[in-house]
PDB file of C-alpha atoms in Angstrom:
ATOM      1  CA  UNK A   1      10.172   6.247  21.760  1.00 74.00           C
ATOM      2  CA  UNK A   2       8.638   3.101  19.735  1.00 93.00           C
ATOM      3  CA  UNK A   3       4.897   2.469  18.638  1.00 97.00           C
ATOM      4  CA  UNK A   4       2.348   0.197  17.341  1.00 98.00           C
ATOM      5  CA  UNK A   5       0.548   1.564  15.173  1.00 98.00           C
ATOM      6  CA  UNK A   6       0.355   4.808  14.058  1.00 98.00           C
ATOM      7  CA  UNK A   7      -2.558   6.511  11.511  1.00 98.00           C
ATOM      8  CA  UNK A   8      -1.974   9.924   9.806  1.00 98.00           C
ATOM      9  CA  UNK A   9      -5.893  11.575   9.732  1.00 98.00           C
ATOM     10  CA  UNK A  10      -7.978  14.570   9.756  1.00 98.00           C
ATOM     11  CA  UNK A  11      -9.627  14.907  12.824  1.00 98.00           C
ATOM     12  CA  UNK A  12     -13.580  14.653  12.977  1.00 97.00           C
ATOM     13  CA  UNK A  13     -14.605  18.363  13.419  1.00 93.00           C
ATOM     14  CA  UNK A  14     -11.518  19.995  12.525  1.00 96.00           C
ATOM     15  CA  UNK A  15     -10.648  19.658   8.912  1.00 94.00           C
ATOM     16  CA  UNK A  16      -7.993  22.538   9.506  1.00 97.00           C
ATOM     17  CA  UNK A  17      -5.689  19.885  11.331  1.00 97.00           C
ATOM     18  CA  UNK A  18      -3.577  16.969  10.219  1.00 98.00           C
ATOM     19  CA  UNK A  19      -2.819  14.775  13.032  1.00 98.00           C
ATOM     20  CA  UNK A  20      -0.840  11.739  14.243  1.00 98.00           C
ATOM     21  CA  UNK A  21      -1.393   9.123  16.924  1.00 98.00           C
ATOM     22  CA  UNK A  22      -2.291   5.767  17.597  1.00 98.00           C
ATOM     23  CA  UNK A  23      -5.709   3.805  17.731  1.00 98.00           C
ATOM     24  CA  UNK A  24      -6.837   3.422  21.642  1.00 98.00           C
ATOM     25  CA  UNK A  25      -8.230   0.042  20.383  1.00 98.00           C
ATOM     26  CA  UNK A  26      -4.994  -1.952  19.784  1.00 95.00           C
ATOM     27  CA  UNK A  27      -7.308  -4.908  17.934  1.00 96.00           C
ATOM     28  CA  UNK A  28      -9.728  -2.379  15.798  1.00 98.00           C
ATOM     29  CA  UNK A  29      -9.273  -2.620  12.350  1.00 98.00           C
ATOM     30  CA  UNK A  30      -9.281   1.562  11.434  1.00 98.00           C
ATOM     31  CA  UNK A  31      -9.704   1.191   7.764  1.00 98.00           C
ATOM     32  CA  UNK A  32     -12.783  -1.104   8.253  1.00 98.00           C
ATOM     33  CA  UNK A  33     -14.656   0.677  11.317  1.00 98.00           C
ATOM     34  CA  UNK A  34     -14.304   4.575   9.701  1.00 98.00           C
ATOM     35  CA  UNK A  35     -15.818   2.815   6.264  1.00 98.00           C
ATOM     36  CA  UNK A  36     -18.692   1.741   8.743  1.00 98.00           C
ATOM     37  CA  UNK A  37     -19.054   4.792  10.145  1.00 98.00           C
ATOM     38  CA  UNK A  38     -17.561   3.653  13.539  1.00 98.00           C
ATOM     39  CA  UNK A  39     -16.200   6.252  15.616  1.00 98.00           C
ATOM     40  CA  UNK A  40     -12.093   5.470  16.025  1.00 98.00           C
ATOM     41  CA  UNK A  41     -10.657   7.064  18.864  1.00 98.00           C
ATOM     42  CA  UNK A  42      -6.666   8.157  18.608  1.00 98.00           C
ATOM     43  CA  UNK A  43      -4.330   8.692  20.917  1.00 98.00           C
ATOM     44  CA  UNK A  44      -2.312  12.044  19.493  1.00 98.00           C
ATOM     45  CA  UNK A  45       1.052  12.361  19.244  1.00 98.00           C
ATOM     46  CA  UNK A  46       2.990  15.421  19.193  1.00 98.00           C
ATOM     47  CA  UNK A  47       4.850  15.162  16.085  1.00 97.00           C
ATOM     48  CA  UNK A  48       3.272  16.141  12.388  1.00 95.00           C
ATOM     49  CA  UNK A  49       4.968  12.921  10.353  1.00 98.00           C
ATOM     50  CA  UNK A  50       4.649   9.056  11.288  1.00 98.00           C
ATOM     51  CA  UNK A  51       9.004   9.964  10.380  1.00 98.00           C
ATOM     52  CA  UNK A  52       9.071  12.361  13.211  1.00 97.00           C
ATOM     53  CA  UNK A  53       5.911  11.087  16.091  1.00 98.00           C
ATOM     54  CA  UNK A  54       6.901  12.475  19.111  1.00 97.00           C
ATOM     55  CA  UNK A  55       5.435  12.028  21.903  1.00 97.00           C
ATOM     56  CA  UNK A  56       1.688  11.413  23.345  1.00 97.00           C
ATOM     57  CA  UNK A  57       0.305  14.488  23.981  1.00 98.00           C
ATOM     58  CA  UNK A  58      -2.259  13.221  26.900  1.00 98.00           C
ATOM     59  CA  UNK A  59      -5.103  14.034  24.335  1.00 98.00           C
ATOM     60  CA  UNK A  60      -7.578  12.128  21.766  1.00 98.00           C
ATOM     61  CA  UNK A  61      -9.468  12.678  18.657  1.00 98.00           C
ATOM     62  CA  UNK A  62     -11.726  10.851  16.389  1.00 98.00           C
ATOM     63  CA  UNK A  63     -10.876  10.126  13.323  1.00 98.00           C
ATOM     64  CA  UNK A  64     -12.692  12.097  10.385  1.00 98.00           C
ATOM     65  CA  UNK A  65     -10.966  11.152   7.100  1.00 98.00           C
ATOM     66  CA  UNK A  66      -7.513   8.645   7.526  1.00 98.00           C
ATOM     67  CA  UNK A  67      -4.986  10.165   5.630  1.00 98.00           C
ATOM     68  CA  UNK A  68      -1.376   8.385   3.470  1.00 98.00           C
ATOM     69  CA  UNK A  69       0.754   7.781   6.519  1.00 98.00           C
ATOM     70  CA  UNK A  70       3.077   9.678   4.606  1.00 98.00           C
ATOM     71  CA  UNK A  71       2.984  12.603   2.039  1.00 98.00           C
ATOM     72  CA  UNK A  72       3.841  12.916  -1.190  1.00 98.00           C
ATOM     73  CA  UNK A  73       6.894  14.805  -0.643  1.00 98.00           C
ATOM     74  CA  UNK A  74       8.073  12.628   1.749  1.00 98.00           C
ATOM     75  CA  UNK A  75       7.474   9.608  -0.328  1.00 98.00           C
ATOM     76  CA  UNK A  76       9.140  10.828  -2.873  1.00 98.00           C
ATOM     77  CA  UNK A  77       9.445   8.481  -6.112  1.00 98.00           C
ATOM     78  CA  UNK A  78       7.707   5.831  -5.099  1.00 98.00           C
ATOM     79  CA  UNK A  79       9.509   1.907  -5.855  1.00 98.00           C
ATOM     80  CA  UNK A  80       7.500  -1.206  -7.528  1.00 98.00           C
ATOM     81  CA  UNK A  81       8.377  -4.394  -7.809  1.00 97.00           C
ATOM     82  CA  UNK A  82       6.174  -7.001 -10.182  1.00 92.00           C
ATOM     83  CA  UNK A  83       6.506 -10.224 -10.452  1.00 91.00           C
ATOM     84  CA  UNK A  84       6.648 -11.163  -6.983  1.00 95.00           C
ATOM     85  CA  UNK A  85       4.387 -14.163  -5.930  1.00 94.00           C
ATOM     86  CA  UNK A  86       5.175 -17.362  -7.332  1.00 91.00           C
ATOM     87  CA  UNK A  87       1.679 -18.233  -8.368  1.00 89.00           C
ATOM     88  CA  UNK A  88       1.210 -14.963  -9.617  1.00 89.00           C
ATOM     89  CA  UNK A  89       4.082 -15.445 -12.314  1.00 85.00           C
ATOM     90  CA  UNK A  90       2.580 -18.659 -12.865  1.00 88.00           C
ATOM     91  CA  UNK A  91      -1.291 -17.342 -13.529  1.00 86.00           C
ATOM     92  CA  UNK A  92       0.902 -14.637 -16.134  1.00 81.00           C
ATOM     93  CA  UNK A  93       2.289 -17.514 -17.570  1.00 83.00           C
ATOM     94  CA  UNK A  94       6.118 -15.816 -16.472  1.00 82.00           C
ATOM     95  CA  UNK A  95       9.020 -17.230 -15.327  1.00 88.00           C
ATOM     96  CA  UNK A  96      10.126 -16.686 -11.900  1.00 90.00           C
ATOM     97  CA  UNK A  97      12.727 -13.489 -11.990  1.00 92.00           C
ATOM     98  CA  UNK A  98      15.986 -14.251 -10.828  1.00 95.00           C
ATOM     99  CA  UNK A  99      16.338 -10.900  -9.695  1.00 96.00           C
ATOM    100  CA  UNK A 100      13.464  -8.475  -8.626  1.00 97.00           C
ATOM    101  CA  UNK A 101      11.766  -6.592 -11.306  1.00 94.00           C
ATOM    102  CA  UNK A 102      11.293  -3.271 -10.486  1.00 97.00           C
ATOM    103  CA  UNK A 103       9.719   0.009 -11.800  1.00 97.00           C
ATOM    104  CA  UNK A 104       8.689   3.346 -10.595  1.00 98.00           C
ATOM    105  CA  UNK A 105       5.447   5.372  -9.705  1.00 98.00           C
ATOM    106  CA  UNK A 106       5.661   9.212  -9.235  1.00 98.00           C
ATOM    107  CA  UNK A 107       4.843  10.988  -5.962  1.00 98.00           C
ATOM    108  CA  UNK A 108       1.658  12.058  -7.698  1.00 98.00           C
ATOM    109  CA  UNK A 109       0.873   8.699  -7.701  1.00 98.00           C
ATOM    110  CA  UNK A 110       0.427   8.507  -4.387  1.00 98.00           C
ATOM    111  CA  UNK A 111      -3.095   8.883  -2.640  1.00 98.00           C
ATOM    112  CA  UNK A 112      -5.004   8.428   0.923  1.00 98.00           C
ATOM    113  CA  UNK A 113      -7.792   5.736   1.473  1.00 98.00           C
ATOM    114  CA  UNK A 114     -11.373   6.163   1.236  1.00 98.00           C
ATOM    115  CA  UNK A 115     -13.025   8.866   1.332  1.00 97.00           C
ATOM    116  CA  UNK A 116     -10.843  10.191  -0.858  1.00 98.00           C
ATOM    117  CA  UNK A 117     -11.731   8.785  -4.751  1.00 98.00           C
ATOM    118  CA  UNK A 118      -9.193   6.155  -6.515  1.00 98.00           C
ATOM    119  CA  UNK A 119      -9.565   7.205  -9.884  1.00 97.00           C
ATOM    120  CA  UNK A 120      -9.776   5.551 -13.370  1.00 98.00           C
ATOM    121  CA  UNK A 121      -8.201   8.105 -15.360  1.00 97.00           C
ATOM    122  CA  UNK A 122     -10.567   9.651 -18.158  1.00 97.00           C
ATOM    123  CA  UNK A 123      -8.211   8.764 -20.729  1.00 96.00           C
ATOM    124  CA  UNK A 124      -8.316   5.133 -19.986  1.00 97.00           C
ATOM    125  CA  UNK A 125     -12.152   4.264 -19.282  1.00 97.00           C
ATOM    126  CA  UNK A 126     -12.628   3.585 -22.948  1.00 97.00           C
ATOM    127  CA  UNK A 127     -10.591   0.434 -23.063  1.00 97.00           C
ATOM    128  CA  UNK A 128     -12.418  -0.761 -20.049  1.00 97.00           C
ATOM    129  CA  UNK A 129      -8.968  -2.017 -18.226  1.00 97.00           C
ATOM    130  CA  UNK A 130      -8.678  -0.509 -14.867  1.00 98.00           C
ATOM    131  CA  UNK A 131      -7.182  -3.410 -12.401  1.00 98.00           C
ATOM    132  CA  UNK A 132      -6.172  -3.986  -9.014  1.00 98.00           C
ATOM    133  CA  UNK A 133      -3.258  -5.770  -7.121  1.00 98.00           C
ATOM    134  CA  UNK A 134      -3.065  -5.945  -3.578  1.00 98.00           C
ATOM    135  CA  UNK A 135       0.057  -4.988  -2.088  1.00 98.00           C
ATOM    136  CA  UNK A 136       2.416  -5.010   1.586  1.00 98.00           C
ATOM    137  CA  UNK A 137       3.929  -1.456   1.065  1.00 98.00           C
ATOM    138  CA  UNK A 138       7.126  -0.547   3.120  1.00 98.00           C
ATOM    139  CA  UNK A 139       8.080   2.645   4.455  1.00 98.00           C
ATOM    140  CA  UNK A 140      11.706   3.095   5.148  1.00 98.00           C
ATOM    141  CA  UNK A 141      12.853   5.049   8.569  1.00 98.00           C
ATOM    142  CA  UNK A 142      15.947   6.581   7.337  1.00 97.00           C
ATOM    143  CA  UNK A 143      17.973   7.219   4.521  1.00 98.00           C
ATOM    144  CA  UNK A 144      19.507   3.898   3.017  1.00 98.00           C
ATOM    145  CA  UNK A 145      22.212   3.430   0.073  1.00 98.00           C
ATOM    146  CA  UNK A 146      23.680  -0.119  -1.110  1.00 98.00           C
ATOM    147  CA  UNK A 147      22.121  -1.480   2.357  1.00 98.00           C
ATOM    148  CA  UNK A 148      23.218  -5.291   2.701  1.00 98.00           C
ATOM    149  CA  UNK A 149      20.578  -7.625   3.070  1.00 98.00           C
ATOM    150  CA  UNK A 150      21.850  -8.669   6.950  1.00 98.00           C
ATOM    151  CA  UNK A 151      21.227  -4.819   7.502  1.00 98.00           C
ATOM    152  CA  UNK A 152      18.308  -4.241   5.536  1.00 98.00           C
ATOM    153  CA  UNK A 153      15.633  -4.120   8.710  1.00 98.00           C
ATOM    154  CA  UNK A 154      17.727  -1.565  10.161  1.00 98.00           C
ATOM    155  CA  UNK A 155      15.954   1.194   7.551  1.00 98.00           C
ATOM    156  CA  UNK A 156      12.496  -0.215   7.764  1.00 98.00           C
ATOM    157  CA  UNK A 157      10.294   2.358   9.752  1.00 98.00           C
ATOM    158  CA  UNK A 158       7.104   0.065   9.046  1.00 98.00           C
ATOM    159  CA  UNK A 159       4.650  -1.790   6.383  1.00 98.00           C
ATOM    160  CA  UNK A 160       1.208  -0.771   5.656  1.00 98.00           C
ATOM    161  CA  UNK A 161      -0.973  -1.729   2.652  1.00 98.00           C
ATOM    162  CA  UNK A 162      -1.249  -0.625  -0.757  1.00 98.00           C
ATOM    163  CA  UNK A 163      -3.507  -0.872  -4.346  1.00 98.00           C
ATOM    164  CA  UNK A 164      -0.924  -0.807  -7.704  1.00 98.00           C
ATOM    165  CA  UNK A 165      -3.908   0.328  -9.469  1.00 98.00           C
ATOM    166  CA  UNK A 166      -3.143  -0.491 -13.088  1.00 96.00           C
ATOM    167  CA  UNK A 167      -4.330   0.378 -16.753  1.00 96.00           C
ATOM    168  CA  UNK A 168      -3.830  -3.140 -18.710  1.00 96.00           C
ATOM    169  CA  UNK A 169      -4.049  -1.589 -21.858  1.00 92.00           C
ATOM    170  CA  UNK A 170      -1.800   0.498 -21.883  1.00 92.00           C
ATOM    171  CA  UNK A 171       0.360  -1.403 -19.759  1.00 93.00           C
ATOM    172  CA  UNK A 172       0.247  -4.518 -22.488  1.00 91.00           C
ATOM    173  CA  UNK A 173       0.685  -1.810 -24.941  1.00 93.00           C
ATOM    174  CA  UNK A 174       4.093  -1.052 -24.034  1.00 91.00           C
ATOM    175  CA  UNK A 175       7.294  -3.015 -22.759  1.00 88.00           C
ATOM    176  CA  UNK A 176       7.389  -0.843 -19.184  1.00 89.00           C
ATOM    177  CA  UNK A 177       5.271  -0.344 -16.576  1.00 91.00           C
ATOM    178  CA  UNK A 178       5.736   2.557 -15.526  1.00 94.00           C
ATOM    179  CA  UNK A 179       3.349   4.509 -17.792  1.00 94.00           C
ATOM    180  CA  UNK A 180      -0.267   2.326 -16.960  1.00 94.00           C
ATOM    181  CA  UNK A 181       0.969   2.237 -13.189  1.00 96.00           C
ATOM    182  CA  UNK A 182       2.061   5.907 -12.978  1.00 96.00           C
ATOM    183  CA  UNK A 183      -1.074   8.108 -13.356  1.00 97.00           C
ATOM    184  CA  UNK A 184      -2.386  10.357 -10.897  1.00 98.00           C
ATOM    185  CA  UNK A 185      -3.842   8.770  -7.120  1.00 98.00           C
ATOM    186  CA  UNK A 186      -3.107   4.909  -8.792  1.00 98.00           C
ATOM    187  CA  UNK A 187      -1.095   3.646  -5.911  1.00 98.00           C
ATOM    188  CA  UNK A 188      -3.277   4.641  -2.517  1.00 98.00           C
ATOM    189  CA  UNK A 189      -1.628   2.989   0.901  1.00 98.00           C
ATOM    190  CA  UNK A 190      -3.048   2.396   4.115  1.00 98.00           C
ATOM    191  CA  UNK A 191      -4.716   2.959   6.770  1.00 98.00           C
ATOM    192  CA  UNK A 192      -2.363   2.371   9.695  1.00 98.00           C
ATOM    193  CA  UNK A 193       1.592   2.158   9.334  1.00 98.00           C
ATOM    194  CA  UNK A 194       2.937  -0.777  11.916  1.00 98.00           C
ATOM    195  CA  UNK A 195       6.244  -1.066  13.381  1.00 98.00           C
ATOM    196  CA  UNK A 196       8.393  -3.466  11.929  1.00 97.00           C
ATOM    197  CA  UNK A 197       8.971  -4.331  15.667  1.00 97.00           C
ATOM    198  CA  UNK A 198       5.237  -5.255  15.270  1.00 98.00           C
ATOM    199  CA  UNK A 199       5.293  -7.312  12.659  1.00 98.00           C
ATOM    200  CA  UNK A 200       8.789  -9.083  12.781  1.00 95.00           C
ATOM    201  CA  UNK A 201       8.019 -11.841  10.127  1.00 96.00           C
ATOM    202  CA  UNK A 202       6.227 -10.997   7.186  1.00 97.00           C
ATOM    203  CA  UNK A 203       5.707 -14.661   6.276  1.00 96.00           C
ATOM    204  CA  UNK A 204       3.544 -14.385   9.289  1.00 97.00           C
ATOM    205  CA  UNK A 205       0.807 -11.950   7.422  1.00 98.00           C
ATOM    206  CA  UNK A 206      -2.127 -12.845   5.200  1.00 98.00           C
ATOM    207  CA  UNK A 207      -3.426 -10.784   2.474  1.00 98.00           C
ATOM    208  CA  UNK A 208      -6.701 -10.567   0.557  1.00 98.00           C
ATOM    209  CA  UNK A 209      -8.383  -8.365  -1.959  1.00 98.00           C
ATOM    210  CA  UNK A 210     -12.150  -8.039  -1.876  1.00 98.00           C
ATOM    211  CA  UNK A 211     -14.278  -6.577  -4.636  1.00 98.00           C
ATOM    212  CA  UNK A 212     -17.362  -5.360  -3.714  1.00 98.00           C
ATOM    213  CA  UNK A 213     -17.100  -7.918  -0.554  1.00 98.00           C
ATOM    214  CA  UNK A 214     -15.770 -10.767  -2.858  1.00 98.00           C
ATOM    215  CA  UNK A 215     -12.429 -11.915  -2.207  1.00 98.00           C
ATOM    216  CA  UNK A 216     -10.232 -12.227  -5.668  1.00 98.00           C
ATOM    217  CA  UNK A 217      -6.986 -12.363  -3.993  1.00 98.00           C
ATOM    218  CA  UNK A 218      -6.065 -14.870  -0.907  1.00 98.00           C
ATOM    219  CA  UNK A 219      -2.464 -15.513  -0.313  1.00 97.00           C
ATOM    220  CA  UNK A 220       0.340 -15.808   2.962  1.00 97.00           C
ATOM    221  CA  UNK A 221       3.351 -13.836   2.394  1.00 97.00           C
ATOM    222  CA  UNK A 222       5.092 -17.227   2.828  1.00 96.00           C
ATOM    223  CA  UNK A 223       4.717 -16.825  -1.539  1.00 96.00           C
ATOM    224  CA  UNK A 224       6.669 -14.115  -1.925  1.00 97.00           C
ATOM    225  CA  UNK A 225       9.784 -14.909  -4.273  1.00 97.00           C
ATOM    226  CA  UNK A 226      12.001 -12.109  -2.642  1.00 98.00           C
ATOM    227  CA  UNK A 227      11.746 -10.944   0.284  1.00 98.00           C
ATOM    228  CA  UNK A 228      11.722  -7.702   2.144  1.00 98.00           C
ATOM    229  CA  UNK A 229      15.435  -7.761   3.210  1.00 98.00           C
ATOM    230  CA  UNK A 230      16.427  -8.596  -0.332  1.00 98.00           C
ATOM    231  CA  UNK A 231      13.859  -6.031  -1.694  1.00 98.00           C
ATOM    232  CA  UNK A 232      15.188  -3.491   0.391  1.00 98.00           C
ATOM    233  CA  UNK A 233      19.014  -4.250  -0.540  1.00 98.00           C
ATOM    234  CA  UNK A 234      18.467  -4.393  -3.972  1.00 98.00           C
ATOM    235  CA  UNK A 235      17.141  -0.804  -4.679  1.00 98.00           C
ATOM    236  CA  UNK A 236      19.136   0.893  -2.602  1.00 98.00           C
ATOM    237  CA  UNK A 237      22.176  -0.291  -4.803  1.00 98.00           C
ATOM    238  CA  UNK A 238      23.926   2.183  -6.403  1.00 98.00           C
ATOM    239  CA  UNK A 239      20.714   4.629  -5.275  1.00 98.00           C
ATOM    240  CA  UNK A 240      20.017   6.877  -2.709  1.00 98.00           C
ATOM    241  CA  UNK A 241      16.606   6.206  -0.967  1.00 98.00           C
ATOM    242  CA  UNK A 242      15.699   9.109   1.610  1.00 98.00           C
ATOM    243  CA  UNK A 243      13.900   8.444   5.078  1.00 98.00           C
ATOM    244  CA  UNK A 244      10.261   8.004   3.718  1.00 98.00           C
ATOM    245  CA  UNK A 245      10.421   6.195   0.776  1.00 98.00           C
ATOM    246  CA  UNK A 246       7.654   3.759  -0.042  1.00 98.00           C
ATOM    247  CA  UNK A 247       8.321   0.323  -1.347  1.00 98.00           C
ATOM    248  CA  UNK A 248       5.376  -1.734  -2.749  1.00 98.00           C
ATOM    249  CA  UNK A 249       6.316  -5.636  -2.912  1.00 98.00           C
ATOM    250  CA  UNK A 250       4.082  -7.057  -5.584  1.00 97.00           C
ATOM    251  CA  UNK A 251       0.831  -8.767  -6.029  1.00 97.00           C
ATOM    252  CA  UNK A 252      -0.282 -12.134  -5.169  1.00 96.00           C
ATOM    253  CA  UNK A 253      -2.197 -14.638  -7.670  1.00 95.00           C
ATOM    254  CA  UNK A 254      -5.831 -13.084  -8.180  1.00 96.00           C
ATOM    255  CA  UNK A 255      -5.539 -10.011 -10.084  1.00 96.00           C
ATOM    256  CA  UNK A 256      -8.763  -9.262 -12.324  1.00 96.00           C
ATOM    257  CA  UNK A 257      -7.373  -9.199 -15.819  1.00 93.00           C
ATOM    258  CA  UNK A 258      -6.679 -13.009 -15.046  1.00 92.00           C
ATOM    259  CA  UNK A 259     -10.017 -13.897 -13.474  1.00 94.00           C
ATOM    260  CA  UNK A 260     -12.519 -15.837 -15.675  1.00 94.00           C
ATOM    261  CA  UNK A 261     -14.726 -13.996 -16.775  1.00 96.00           C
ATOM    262  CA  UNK A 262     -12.456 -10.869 -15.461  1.00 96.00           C
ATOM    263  CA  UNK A 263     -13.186  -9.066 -12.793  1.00 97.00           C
ATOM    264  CA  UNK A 264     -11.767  -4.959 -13.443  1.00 98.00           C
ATOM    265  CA  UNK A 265     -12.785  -2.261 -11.581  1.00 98.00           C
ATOM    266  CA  UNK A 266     -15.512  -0.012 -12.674  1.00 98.00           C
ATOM    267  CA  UNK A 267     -17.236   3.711 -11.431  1.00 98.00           C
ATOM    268  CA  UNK A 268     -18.016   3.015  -8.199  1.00 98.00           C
ATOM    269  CA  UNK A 269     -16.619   0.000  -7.228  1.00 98.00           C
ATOM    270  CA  UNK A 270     -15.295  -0.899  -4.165  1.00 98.00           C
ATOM    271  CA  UNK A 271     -11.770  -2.855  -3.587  1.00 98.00           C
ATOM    272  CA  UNK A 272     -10.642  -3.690   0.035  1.00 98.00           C
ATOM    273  CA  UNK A 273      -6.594  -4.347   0.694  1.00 98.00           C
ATOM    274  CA  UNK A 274      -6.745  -6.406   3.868  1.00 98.00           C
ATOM    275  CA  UNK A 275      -3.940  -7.698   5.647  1.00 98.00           C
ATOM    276  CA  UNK A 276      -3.880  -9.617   8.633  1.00 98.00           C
ATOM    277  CA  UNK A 277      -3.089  -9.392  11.702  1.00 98.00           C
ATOM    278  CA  UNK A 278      -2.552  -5.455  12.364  1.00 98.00           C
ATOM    279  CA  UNK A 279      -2.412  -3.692   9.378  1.00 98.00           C
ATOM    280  CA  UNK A 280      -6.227  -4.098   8.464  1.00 98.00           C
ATOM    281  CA  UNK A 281      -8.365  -2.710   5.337  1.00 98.00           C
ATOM    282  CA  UNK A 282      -7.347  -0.383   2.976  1.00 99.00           C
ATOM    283  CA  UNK A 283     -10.319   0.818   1.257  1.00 98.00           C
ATOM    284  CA  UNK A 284     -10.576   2.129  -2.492  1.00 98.00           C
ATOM    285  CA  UNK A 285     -13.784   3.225  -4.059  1.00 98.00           C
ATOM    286  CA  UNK A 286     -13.592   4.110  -7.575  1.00 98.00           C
ATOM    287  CA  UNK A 287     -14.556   6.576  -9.664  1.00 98.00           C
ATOM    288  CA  UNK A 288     -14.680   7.320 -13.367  1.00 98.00           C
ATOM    289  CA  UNK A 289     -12.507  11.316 -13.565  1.00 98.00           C
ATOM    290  CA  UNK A 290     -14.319  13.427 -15.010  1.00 94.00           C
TER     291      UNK A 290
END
């Protein structure tokens, strides 16, 4: 059986259940309408992953708090690549990579939308760095090694969104990234996973990050220097990825540290992933840890 869209999400009333199922409203945009208190009515699926669905189970529920569409176990090691917008290499003053450039986030890294906090980790708040970049995420289907690029769509389950939520400091500290992009909750996807049947040209989608309703970040996926085929092929060379693993494909042009005056992310900030059509809003409200 195929779907649309499918959200992972506690039900409203029940926080003793995790669900899955799929919006009634095919057009709603989930992330948005459960920020605004909107009630978002799900068809429920039998299954307990967006890997493993089922069926529909003839019943709904309302969403209470959207959940990862996957877990952290199922995620595993979570891949990164940077560097992947031309204008974004160009506002870093960067060449364009010939090949991608990739590093890694752990599964602690990953984390659900708002409610849930995105936190600036206590150890970096001094140095007054915490960034965004808005991100298409991928979610692979089934287990892929040294996948040709022809073949690549094959192991795509779906995309969603995602926020590489970055410490510049300590990432222009060092030579790697995977320290200042690896702490705990600092790479938060959602809120729906769509079928790549769905979307079948990523070119096609639109992204933009808003903070605190502003947009910093406007760009079509047409700017992408690789693209999700070649992604795809190129980390599964020479590596096993298992059925679940998430792929974030870089940032567009936008990102705060480059703003003038910059625009970084503070206690209680808000910072919206949208992208359009189908996916919707990921929302991210931070908070200092304590």
């Amino acid at each position: 059986m195929s779907f649309e869209r499918l959200v992972r999400f506690v039900p409203k009333g029940d926080d003793s259940k995790i669900l899955i199922g799929e919006p009634t409203d095919k057009s709603i945009d989930v992330g948005l309408a459960v920020r605004k208190g909107e009630d978002v009515e799900v068809k429920v699926y039998s299954g307990k992953s967006v890997l493993d669905f089922g069926s529909p189970t003839g019943e709904t529920a309302t969403i209470g708090r959207i959940l990862s569409p996957v877990t952290a176990e199922e995620a595993g090691t979570i891949r990164c690549i940077g560097l992947n917008y031309k204008r974004h290499a160009e506002e870093a003053k960067m060449s364009i990579p010939d090949i991608p450039t990739l590093f890694l986030k752990p599964p602690t890294a990953l984390a659900d939308p708002w409610p849930a906090p995105t936190l600036i980790p206590k150890h970096t708040i001094a140095s007054d760095s915490a960034d965004y970049e808005s991100e298409l995420a991928i979610i692979l289907g089934k287990e892929a090694k040294n996948v040709s690029e022809a073949d690549a769509l094959d192991y795509v389950l779906g995309y969603t969104a995602s926020n590489d939520v970055s410490s510049r400091a300590s990432q222009f500290a060092q030579t790697q990234w995977c320290y200042s992009k690896g702490f705990d909750g600092s790479c938060p996807i959602g809120p729906v996973l769509v079928s790549k049947d769905v979307i079948k040209n990523v070119g096609d989608l639109r992204l933009r990050g808003l903070k605190n309703g502003k947009v910093v970040q406007d760009s079509g996926l047409t700017d992408l220097i690789f693209s999700v085929e070649q992604i795809v092929s190129f980390v599964s060379q020479g590596t096993t990825l298992p059925k679940g693993t998430v792929i974030i494909t870089g940032t567009p042009a936008g990102v705060g540290f480059a703003h003038k005056p910059q625009e970084l992310l503070h206690d209680g900030d808000e910072f919206i992933v949208e992208i359009q059509p189908h996916i919707g809003s990921l929302v991210n409200v931070l908070q200092n840890e304590k």
